[in-house]
Tab-separated table of N, CA and C in Angstrom:
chain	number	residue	atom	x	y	z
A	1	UNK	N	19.048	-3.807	3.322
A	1	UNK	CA	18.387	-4.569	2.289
A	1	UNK	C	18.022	-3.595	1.170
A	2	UNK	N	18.639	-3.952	-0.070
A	2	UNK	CA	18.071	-2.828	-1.027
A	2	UNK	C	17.516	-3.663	-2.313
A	3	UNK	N	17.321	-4.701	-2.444
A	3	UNK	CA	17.160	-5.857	-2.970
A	3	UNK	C	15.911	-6.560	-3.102
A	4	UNK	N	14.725	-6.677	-3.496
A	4	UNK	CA	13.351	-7.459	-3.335
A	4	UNK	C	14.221	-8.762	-4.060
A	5	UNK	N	14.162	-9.726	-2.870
A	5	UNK	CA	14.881	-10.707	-3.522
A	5	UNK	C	13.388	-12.231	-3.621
A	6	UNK	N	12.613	-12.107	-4.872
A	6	UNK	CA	11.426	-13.364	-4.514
A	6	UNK	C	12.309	-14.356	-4.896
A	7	UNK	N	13.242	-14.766	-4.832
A	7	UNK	CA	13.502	-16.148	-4.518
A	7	UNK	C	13.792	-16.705	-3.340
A	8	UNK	N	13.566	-16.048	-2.067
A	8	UNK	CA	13.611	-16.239	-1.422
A	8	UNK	C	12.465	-16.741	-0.359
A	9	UNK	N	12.473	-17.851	0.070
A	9	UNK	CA	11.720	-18.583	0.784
A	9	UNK	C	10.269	-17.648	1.342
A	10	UNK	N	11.222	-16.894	2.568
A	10	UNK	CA	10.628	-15.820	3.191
A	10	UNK	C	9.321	-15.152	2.428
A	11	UNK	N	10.249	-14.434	1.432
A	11	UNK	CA	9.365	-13.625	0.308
A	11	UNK	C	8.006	-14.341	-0.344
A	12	UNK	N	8.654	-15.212	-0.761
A	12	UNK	CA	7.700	-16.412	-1.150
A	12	UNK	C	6.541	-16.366	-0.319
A	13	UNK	N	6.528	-17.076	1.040
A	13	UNK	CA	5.479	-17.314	1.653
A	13	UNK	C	4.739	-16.035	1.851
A	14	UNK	N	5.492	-14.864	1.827
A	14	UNK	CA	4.375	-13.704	2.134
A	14	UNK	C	3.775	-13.328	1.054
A	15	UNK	N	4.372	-13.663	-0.237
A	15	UNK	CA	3.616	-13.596	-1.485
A	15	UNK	C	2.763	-14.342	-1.302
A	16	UNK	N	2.515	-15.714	-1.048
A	16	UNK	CA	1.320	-16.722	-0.984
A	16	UNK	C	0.460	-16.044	0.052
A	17	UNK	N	0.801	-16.009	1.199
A	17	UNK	CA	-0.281	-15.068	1.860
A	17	UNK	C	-1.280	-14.110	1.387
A	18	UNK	N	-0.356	-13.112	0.563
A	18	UNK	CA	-1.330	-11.933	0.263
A	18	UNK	C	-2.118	-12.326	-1.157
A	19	UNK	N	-1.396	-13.249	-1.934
A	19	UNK	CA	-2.182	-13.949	-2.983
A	19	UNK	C	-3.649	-14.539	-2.366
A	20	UNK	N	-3.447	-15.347	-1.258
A	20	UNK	CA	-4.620	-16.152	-0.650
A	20	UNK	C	-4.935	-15.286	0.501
A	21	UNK	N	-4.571	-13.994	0.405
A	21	UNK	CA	-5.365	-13.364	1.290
A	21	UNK	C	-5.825	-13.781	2.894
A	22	UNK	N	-4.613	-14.901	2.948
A	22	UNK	CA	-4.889	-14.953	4.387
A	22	UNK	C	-4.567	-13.954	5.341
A	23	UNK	N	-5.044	-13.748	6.668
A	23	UNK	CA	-4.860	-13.229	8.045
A	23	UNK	C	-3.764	-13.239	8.242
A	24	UNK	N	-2.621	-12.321	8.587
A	24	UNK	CA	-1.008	-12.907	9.037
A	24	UNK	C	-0.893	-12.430	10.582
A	25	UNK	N	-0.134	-13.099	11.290
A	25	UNK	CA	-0.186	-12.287	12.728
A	25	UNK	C	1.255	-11.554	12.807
A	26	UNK	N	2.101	-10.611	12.773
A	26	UNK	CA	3.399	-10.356	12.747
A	26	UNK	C	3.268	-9.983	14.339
A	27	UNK	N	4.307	-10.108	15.094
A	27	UNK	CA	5.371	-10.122	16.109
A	27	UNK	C	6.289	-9.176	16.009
A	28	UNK	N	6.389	-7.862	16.640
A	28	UNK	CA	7.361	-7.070	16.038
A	28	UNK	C	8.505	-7.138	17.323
A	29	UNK	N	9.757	-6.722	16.916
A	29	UNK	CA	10.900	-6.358	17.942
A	29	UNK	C	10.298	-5.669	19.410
A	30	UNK	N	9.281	-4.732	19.232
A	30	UNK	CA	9.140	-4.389	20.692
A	30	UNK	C	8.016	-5.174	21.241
A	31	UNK	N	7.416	-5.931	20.319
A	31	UNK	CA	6.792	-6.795	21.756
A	31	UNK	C	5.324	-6.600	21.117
A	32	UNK	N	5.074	-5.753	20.327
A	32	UNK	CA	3.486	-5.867	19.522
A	32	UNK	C	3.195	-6.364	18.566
A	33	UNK	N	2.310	-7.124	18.856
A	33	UNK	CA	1.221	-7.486	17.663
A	33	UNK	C	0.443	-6.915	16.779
A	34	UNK	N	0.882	-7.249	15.588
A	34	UNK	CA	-0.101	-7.035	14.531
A	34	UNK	C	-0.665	-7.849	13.379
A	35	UNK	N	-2.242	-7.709	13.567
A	35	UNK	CA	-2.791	-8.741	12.627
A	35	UNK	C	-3.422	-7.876	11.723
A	36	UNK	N	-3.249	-8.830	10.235
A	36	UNK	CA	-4.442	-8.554	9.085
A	36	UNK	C	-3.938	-8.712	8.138
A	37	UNK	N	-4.615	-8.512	6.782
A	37	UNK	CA	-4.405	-9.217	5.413
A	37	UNK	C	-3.021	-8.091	4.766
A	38	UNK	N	-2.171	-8.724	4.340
A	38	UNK	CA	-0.966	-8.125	3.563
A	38	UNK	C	-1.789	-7.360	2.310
A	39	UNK	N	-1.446	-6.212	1.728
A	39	UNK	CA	-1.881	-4.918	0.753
A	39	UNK	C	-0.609	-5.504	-0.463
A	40	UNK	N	0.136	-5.375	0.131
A	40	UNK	CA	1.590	-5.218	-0.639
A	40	UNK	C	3.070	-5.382	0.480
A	41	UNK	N	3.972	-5.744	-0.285
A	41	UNK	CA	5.026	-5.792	1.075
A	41	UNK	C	6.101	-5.155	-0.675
A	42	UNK	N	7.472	-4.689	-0.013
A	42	UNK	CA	8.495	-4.530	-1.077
A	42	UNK	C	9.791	-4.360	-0.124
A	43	UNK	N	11.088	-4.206	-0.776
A	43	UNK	CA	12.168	-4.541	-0.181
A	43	UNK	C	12.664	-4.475	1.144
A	44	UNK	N	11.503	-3.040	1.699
A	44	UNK	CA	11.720	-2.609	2.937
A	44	UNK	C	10.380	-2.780	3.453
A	45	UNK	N	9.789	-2.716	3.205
A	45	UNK	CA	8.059	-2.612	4.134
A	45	UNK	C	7.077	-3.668	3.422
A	46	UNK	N	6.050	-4.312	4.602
A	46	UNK	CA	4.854	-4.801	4.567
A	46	UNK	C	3.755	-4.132	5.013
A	47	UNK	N	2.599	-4.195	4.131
A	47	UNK	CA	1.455	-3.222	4.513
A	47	UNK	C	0.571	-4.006	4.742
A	48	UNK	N	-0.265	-3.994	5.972
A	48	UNK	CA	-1.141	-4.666	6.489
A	48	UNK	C	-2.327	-4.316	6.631
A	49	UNK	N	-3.569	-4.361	6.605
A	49	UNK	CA	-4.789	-3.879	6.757
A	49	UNK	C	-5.807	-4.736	7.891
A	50	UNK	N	-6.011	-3.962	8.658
A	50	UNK	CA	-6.505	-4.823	9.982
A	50	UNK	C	-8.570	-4.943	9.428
A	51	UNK	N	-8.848	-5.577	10.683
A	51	UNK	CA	-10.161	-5.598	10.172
A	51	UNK	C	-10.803	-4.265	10.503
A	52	UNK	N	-10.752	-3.510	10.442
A	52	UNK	CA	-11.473	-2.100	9.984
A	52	UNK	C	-10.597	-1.191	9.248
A	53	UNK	N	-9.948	-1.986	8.240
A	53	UNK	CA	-9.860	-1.694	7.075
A	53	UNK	C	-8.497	-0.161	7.394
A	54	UNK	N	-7.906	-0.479	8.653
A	54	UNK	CA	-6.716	0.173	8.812
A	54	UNK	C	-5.290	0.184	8.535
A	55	UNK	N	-4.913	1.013	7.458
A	55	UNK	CA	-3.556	0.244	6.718
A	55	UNK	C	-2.260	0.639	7.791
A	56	UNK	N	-1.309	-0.494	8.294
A	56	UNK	CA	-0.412	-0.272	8.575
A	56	UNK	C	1.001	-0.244	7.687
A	57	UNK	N	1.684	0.280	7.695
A	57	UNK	CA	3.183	0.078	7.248
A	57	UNK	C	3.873	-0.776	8.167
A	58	UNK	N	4.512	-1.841	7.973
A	58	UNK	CA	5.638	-2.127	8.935
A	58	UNK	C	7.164	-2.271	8.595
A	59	UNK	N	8.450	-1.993	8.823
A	59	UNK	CA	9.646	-2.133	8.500
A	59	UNK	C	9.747	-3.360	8.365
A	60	UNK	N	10.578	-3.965	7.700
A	60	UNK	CA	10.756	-5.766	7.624
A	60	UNK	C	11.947	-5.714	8.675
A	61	UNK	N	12.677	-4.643	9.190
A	61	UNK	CA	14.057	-5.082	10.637
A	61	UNK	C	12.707	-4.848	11.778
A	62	UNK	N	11.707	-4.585	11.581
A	62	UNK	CA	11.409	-4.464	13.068
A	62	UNK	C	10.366	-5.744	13.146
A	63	UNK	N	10.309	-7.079	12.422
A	63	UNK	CA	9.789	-7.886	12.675
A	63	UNK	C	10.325	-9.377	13.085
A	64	UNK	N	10.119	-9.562	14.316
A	64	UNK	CA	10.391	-10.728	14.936
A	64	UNK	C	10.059	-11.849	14.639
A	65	UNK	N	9.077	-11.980	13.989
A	65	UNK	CA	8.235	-13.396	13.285
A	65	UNK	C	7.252	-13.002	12.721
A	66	UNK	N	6.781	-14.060	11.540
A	66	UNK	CA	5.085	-14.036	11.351
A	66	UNK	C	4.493	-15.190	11.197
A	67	UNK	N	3.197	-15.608	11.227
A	67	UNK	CA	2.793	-16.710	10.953
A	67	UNK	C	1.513	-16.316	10.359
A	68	UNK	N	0.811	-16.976	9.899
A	68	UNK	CA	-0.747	-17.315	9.528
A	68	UNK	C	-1.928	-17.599	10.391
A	69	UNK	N	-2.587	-16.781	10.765
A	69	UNK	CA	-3.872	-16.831	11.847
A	69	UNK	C	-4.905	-17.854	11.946
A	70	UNK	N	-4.672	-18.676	12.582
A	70	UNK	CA	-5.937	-19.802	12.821
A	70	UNK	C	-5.036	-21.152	12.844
């Protein structure tokens, strides 16, 4: 992927997320969970911040799903 493509559905909804600052739960390829509010995401990575304010990086190939918390 070398491409930030926002017309794309996908993209979209994680833009609305981090716009509305909701909670996201991601599902990664090996089997862990990670929750908290999106920072920024771009062609290759989403950055997540848990509730103590811990920023993760995540690859966008190593995610299995996401949804919205609650």
């Amino acid at each position: 992927m070398t491409d930030f493509d926002t017309g794309l559905p996908s993209t979209r909804q994680l833009q609305n997320f981090n716009r509305e600052k909701v909670e996201v739960e991601f599902k990664l390829m090996t089997g862990d969970v990670i929750t908290g509010k999106m920072v920024w995401q771009d062609a290759q990575c989403i950055c997540l911040q848990d509730a103590s304010e811990q920023l993760t990086i995540i690859w966008r190939q190593a995610i299995a799903y996401h949804k919205p918390v609650g």
